XYZ file of C-alpha atoms in Angstrom:
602
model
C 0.000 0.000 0.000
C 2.653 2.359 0.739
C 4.493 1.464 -2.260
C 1.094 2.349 -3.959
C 0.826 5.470 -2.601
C 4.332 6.272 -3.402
C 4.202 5.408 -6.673
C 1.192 7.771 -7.426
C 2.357 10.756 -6.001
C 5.471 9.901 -8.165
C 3.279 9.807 -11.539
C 1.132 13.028 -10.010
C 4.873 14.312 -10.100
C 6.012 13.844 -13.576
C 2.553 14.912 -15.155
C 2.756 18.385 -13.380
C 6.699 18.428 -14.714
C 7.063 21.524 -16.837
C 9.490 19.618 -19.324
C 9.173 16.366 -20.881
C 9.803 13.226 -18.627
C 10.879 10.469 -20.124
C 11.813 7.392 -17.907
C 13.629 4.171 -19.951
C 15.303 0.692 -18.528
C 18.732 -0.575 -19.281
C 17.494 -1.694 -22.595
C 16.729 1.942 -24.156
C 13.292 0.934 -23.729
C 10.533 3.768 -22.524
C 8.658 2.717 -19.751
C 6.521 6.071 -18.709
C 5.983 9.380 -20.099
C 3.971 12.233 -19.234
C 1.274 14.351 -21.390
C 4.613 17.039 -21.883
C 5.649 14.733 -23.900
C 2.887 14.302 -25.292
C 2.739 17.725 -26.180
C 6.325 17.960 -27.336
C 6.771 14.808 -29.508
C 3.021 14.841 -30.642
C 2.479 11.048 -29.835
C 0.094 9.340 -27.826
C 1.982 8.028 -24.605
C 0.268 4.220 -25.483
C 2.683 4.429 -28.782
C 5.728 5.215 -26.945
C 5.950 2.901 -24.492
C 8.017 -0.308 -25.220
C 9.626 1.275 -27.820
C 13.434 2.471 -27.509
C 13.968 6.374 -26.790
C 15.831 6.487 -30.188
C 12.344 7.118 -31.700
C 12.563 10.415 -30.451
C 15.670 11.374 -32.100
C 16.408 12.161 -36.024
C 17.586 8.801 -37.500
C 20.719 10.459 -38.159
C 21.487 10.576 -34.451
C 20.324 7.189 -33.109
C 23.399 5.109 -33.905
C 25.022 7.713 -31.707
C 22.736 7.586 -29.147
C 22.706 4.179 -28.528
C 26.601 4.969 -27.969
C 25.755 7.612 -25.371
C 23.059 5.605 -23.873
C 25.445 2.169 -22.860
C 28.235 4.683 -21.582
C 25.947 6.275 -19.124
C 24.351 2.966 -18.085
C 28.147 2.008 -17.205
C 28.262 5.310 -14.605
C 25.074 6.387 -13.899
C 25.440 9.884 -12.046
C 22.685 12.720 -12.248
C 23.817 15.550 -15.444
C 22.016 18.549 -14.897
C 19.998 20.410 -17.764
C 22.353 22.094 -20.081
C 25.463 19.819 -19.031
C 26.965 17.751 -22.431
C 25.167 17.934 -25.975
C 22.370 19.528 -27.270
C 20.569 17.265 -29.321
C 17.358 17.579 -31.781
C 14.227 15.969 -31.208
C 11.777 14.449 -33.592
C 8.098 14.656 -33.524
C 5.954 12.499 -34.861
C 5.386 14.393 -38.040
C 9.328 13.674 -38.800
C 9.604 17.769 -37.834
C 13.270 18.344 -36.079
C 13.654 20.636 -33.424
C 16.471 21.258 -30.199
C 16.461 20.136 -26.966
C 18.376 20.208 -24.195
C 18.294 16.736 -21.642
C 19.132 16.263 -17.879
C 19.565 12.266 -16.565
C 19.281 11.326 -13.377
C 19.230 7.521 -12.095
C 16.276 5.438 -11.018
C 16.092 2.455 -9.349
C 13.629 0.504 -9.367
C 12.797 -3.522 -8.553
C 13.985 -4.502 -12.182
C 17.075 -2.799 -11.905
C 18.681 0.867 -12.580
C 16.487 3.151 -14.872
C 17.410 6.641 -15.864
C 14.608 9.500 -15.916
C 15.543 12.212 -19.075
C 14.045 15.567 -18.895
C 14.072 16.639 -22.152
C 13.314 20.826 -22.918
C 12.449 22.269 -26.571
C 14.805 24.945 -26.760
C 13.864 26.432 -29.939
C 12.791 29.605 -28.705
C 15.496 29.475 -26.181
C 18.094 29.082 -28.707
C 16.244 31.511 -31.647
C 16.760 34.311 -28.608
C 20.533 33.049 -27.705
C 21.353 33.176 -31.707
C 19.518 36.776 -31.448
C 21.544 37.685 -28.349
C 25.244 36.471 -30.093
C 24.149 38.395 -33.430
C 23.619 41.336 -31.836
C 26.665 40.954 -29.505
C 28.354 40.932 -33.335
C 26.348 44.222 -34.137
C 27.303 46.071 -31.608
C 30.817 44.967 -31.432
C 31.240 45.734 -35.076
C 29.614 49.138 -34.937
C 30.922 51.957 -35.781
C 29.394 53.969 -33.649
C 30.415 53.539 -29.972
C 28.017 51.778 -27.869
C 28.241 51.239 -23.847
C 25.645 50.088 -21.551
C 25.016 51.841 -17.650
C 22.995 51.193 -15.155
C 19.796 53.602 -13.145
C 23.265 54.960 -11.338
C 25.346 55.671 -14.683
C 27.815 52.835 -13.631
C 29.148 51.843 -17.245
C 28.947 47.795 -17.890
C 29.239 46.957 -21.365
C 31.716 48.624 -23.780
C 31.935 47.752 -27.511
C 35.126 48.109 -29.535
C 34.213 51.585 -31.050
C 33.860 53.181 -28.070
C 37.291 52.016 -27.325
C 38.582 53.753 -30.308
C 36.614 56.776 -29.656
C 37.760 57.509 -26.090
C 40.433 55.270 -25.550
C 39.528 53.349 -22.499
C 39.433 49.687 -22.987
C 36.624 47.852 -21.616
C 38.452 46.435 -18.460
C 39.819 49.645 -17.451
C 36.051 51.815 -18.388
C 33.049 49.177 -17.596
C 32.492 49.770 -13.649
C 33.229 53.212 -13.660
C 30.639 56.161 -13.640
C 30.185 57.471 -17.011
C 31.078 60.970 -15.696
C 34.101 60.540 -16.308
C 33.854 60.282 -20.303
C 31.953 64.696 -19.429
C 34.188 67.596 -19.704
C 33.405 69.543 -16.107
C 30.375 72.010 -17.720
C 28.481 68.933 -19.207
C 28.082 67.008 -15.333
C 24.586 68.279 -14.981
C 23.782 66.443 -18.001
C 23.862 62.875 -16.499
C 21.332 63.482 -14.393
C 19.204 64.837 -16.455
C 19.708 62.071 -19.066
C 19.004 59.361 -16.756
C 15.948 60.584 -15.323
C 14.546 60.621 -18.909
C 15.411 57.031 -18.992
C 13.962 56.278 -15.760
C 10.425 57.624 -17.197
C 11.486 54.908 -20.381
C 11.820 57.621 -22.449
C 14.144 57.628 -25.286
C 16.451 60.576 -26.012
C 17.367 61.264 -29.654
C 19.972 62.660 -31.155
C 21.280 64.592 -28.179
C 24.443 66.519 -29.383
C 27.008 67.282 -27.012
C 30.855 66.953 -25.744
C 32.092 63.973 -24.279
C 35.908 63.456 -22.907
C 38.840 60.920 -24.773
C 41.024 59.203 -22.334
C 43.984 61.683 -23.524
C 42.039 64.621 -23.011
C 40.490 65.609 -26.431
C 36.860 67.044 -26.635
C 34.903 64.783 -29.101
C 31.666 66.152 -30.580
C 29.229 63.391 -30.148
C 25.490 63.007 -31.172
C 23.807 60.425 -28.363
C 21.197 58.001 -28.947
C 20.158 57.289 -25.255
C 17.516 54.225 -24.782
C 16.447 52.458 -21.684
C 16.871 48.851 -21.037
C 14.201 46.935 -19.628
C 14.075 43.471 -17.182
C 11.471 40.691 -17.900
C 9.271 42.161 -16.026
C 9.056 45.896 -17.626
C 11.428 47.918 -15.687
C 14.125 50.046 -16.248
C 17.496 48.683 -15.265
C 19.939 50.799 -17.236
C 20.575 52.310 -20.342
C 22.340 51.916 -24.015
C 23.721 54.833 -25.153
C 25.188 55.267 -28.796
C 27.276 57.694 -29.902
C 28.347 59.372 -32.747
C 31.383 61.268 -33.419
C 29.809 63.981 -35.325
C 33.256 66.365 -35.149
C 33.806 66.136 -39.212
C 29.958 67.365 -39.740
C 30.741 69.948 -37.380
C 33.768 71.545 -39.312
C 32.000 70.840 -42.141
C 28.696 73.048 -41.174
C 31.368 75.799 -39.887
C 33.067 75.498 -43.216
C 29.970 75.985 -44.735
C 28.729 78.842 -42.825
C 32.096 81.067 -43.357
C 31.436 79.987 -46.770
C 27.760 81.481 -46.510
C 28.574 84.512 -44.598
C 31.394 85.553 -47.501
C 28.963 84.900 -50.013
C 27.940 88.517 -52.073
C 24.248 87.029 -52.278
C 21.793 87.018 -50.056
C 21.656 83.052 -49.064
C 18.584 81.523 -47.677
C 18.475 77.896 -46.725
C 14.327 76.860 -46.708
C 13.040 73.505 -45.433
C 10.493 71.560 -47.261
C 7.295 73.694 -45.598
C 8.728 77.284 -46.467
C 10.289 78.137 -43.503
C 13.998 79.511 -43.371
C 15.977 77.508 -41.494
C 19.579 79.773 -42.507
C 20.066 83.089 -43.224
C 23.667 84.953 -44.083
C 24.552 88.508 -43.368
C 24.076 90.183 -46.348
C 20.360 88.485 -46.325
C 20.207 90.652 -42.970
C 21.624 93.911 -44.984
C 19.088 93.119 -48.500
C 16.253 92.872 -46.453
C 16.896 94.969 -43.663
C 15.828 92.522 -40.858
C 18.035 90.768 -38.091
C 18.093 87.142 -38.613
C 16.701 85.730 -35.316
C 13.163 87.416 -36.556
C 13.355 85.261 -40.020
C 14.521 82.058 -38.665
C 11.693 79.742 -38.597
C 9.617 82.363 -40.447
C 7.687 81.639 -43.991
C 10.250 82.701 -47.220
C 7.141 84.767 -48.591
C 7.530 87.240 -45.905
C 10.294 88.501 -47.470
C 8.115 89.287 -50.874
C 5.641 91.847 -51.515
C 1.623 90.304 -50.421
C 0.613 90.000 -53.636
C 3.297 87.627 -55.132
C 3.014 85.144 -51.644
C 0.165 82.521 -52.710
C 1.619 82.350 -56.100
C 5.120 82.038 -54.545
C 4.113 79.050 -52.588
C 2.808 76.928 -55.506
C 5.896 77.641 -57.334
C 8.165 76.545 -53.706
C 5.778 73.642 -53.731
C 6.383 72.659 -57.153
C 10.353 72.723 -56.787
C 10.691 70.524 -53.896
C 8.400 67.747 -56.064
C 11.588 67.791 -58.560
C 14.844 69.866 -57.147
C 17.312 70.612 -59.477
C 19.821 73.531 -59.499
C 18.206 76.264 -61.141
C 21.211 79.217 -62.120
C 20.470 82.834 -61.437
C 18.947 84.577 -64.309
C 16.659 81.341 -65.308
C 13.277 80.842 -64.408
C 10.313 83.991 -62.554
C 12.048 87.258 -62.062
C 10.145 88.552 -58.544
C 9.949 91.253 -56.374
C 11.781 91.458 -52.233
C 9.954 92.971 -49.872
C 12.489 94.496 -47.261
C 11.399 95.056 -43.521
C 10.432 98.876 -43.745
C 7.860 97.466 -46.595
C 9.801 99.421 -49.569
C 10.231 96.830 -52.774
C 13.014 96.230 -55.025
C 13.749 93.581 -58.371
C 15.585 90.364 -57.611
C 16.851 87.259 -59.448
C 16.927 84.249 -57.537
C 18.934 80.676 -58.332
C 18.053 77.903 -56.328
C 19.981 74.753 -55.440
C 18.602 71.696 -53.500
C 20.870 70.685 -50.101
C 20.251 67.693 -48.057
C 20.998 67.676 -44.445
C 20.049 65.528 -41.348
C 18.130 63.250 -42.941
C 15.330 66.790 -43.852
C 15.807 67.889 -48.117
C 15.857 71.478 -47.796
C 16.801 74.392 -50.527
C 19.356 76.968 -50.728
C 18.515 80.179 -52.387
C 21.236 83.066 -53.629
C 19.008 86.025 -53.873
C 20.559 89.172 -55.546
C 19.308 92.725 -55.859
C 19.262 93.925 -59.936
C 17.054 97.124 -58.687
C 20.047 99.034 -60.193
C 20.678 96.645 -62.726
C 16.744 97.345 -64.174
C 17.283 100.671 -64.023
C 20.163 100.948 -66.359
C 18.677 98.432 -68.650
C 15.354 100.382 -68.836
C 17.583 103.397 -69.651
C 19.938 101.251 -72.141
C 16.566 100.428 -73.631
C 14.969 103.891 -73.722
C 18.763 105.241 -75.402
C 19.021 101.850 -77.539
C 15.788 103.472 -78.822
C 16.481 106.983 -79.128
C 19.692 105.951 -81.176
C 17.672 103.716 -82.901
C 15.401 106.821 -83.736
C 18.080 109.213 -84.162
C 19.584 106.499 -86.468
C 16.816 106.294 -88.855
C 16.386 110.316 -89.209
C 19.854 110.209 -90.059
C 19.467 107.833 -92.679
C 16.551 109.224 -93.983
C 18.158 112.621 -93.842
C 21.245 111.978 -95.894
C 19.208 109.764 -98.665
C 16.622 112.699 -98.518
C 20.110 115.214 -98.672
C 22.015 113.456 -101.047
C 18.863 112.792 -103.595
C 17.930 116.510 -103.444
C 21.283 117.458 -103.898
C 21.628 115.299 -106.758
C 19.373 116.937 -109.123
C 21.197 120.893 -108.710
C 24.556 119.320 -109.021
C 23.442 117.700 -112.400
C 23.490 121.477 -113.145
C 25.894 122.677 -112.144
C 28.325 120.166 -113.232
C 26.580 120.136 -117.032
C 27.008 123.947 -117.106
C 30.030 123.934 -115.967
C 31.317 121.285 -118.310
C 29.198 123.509 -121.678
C 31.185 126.498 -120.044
C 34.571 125.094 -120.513
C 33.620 123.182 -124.042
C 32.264 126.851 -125.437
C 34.678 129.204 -124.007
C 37.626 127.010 -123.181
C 40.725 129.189 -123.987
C 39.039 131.608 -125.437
C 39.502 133.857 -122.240
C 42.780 134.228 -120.327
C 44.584 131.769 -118.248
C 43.383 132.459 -115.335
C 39.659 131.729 -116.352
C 40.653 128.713 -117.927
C 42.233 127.827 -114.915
C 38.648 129.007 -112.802
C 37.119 126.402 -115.158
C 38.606 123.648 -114.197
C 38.499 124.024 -110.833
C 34.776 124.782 -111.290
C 34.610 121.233 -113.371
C 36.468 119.003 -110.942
C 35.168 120.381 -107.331
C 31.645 119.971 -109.045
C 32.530 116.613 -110.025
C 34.017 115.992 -106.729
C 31.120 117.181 -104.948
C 28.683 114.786 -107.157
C 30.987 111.682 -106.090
C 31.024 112.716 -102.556
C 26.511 112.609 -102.728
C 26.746 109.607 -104.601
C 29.373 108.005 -101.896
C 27.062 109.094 -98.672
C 23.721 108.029 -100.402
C 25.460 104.338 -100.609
C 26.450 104.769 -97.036
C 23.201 105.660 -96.051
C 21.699 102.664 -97.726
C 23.991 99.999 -96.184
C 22.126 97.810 -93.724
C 18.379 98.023 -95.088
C 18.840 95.237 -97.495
C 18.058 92.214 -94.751
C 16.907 89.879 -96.872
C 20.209 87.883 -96.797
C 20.753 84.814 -99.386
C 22.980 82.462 -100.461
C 25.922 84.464 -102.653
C 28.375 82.571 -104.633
C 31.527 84.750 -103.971
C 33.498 83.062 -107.095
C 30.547 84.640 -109.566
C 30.213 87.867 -107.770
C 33.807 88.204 -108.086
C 33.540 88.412 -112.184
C 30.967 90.910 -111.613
C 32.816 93.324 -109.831
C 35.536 92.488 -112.756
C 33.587 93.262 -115.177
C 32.262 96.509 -113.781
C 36.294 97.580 -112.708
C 37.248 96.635 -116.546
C 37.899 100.356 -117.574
C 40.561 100.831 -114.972
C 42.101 96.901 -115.096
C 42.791 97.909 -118.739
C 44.155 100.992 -118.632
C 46.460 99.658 -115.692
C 47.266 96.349 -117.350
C 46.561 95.167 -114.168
C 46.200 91.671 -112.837
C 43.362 90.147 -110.517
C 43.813 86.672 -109.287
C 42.341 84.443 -106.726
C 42.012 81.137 -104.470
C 38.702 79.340 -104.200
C 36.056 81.447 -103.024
C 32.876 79.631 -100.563
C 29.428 80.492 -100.926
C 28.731 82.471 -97.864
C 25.010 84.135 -96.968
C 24.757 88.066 -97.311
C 23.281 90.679 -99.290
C 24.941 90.109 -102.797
C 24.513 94.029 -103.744
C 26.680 95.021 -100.475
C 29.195 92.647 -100.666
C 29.314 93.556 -104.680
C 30.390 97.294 -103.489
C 32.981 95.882 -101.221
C 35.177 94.234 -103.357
C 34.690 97.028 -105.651
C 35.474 99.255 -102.735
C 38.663 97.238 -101.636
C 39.902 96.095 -105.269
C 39.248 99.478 -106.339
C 41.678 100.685 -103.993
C 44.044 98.124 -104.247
C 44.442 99.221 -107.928
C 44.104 103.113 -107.348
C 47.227 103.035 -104.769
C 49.462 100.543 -107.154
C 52.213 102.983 -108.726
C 53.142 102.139 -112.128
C 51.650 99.740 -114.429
C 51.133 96.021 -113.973
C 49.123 96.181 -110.989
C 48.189 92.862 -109.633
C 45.250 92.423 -106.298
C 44.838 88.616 -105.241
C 41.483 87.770 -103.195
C 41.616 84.152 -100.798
C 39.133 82.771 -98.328
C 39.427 80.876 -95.195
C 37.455 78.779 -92.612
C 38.229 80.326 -89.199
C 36.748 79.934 -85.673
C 35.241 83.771 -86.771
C 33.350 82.882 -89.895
C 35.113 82.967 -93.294
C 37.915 85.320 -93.226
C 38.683 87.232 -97.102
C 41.807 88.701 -97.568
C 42.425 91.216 -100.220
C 46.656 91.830 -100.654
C 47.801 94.334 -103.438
C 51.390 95.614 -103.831
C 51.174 99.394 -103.468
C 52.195 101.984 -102.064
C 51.269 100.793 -98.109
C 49.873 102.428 -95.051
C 51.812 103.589 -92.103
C 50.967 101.974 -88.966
C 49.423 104.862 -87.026
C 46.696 105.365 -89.984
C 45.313 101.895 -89.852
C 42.629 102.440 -87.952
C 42.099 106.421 -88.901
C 41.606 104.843 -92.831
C 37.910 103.406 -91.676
C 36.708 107.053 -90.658
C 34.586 108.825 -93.224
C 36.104 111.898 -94.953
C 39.823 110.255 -93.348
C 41.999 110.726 -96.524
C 45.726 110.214 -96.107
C 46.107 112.043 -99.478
C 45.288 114.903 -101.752
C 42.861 115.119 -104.156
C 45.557 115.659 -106.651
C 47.350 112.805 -105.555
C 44.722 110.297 -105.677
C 41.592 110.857 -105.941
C 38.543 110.018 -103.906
C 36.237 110.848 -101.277
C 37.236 109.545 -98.208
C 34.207 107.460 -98.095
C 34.877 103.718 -99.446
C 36.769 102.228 -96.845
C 33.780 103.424 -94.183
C 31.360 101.862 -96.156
C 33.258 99.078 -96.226
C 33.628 98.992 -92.884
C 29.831 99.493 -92.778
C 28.861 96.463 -94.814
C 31.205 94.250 -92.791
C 29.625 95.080 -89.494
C 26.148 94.786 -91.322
C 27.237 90.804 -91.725
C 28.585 90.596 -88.029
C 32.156 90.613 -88.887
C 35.417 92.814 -88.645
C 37.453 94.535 -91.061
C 41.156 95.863 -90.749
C 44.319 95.894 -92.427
C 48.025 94.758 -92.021
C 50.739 96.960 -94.101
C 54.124 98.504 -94.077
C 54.830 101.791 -95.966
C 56.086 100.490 -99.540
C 55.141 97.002 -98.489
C 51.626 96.213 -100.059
C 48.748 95.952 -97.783
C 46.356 93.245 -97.339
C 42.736 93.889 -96.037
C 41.341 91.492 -94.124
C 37.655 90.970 -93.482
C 34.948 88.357 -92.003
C 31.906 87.270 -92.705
């Protein structure tokens, strides 16, 4: 009866076992289990016993087992829970999973049994895996990590934070983390850790923290409370960043601001400035602790703000630099409510984590005003222009018609009564004749001046057949001078074919007039240059000195008399004229009794 008894409270003890009991005899045979493992293995208890324990393990293990089994059988002793190998289990759906056994002797009235407690430990061991990974993290940080307790006693230390201040762990963990705070940051423990105390979680706390040698390390803290099973706050993590580069960086970059000769203002995403320079302070006229945090559009005039914000809106949905000069001119708005023109260019800047943009903002009040007057004198010369034009084409034609008659009278007077009066008439005569003539040349030489630049109908001219033109029309004067006009390859280039007809008649013209002697010889070549095509027209006369080359491209400039050479004074200005008409240059290389070649580009 008492063995009864026994023997029950026994069984009442194994079912209310929190692991599974399994109890075999010196054969490997199971003999009693309880509904854990039940639970565990997912067989009923009636198909387990009798059978060895190896049906519990992965066939892949049994052979092994049965190894383990006889040697413990030959020394039976008790081997607590987590003592020797883990080993995997197998339910009855052939699923594997850990466990973890403890064996302790039994004996009974057949002989020595042994009672295994087997534990799944898959949980167990998914958290231990979790725990050594993240031992791995944090030891491979970079960012230094240390743990403390509710009293700031440090007790973990990883690697990083041995780099960063230079304790090691065995001479740091123990110690209160004061000791890492330069002597005006001690308050700041206790402030910390009361946070942490109330399980709160400080971000981002920036600060100054003290290096083993000394040094002052600009750190940014990520402070987070540790918690026990049950809840409650045992100690702290805190990790740290040393943000010392970022911090010469952002002073680099705010000498860098302050030199600027714009106006900078750094906006966040909403409108509101988060950065302002000093010369933003002198544009606008306000100090920059009342525009910090304030809407941009209070720095532009009411009725430009809604449509502002649309436009701030749109730019932050696809940021791009955006130069000055490009895009909405707008108004400021400075602080004593007076406005003034500016140009803005815009660039986007990321920082913290927050996309934010930077925009130079520069003044052009004064630059509008001398454009609007540019404009109002770009059209009063414009004005002035055309009344000049039509004033010498109105001059010159009404000029024309009296000459005519004058010069015909003049020229009957000397046919009729050529030496039939004295010498001295004779003499009046001709100077009548050839200032007349002179005079009809000069009308004829300002009405073509006049007229360069309203033929803008530019085409395609073939400079090679324009060329024989112009020879054809000199023919008179290349015969009497026996002279000699060769050239290179000329391109088609695009002009007005009458204006570029009268200046190679202009500068051939001259090259012949200025030739001493007879067997006067002009060549004309054309090259491709960065400029255009550049003509080139060389003859071999008489040269120019170089303190008249650019005097020659005046009208009325003459560097001889009448009676030397004749002319007006006006060909190589018109020349000059027509060149600029087709956006190019003209001048001229020579040496006195060198030749001179003309140069000109298209």
């Amino acid at each position: 009866t008492e063995r009864k008894k026994a023997e029950q409270r026994f069984r009442a003890l194994l079912e209310t076992a929190p692991d599974a009991m399994v109890i075999i005899d010196q054969t490997g045979q199971i003999r009693l289990v309880n509904a854990q493992t039940e639970r565990i293995f997912g067989c009923r208890r009636e198909e387990l016993i009798g059978q060895p324990v190896e049906v519990l393990i992965p066939e892949r293990l049994r052979s092994q087992h049965v190894g383990h089994r006889s040697g413990f059988f030959q020394a039976p002793k008790v081997r607590e829970m987590g003592a020797g190998l883990e080993l995997s289990g197998r339910r009855s759906d052939g699923s594997e999973f850990p466990i973890e056994i403890s064996l302790s002797p039994l004996e009974t009235e057949q002989g020595t049994w042994v009672t295994a407690a087997i534990r799944d430990i898959t949980q167990a061991k998914r958290e231990r895996d979790a725990a050594v990974r993240l031992a791995a993290i944090v030891e491979s940080s970079n960012d230094s990590i240390l743990g403390k307790d509710t009293q700031g006693r440090i007790t973990a230390w990883n690697k990083a934070a041995e780099a960063s201040y230079g304790y090691t762990g065995e001479e740091i963990i123990g110690q209160d983390v004061r000791v890492l705070f330069p002597p005006e940051k001690q308050h700041e423990e206790e402030q910390l850790l009361a946070r942490v105390r109330q399980g709160e979680q400080v971000q981002h706390f920036e600060t100054q923290r003290l290096a083993k040698d000394g040094r002052r390390i600009d750190m940014s803290l990520t402070i987070s409370p540790i918690r026990d099973a049950q809840g409650h706050v045992v100690g702290a993590s805190t990790i740290g960043r040393d943000i010392g580069e970022r911090k010469r960086a952002e002073q680099r970059f705010r000498a860098l601001l302050e030199t600027a000769p714009d106006a900078m203002v750094i906006i966040d995403r909403e409108g509101h400035i988060a950065l302002v320079n000093a010369q933003t302070e002198r544009l606008f006229g306000y100090p920059r602790e009342r525009l910090i945090g304030q809407p941009v559009e209070m720095l532009m005039p009411a009725s430009l703000r809604q449509r502002h914000a649309s436009h701030r809106q749109g730019y932050f949905h696809d940021p791009r630099v955006r130069p000055m000069g490009v895009g909405l001119e707008l108004m400021g708005l400075r602080s004593d409510g007076s406005e003034f023109a500016i140009e803005i260019s815009l660039s986007p800047m990321e920082s913290g984590g927050g996309e934010y943009a930077t925009a130079a903002v520069r003044d052009i009040s004064e630059r509008k005003a001398v454009e609007n007057r540019l404009a109002q004198y770009a059209e009063e010369l414009s004005r002035s222009n055309q009344e000049l034009r039509q004033f010498a084409y109105v001059a010159s034609h009404d000029l024309r018609a009296p000459l005519r008659g004058v010069v015909g009278f003049a020229q009957l007077l000397k046919k009729r009564y050529g030496g039939q009066l004295d010498g001295e008439a004779d003499e009046y005569l001709d100077y009548l004749v050839d200032s007349s003539m002179h005079m009809q040349a000069l009308i004829d030489g300002l009405l073509a001046f006049s007229k360069v630049g309203q033929d803008s109908g530019f085409a395609q001219v073939d400079c090679e057949r324009l060329l024989k033109q112009v020879e054809t029309q000199l023919r008179a004067a290349i015969e009497e001078r026996g002279a000699l006009v060769s050239h290179d390859p000329l391109p088609v280039v695009r002009g007005s074919e009458m204006e570029l007809n009268q200046l190679l008649q202009n500068l051939i013209g001259n090259g012949l007039k200025f030739q001493p002697g007879t067997q006067a010889k002009v060549h004309i070549s054309a090259r491709h240059t960065a400029e255009g095509w550049c003509f080139s027209v060389r003859d071999q006369g008489i040269g120019i000195a170089p303190e008249h080359r650019e005097r020659i491209f005046e009208i009325f400039q003459r560097l001889h008399s009448s009676e030397e050479y004749e002319g007006t004074g006006i060909g190589l200005a018109l020349c000059q004229k027509i060149v600029r008409h087709h956006g190019g240059r003209i001048w001229v290389e020579s040496e006195p009794g060198q030749g001179s070649t003309f140069f000109f580009t298209l």
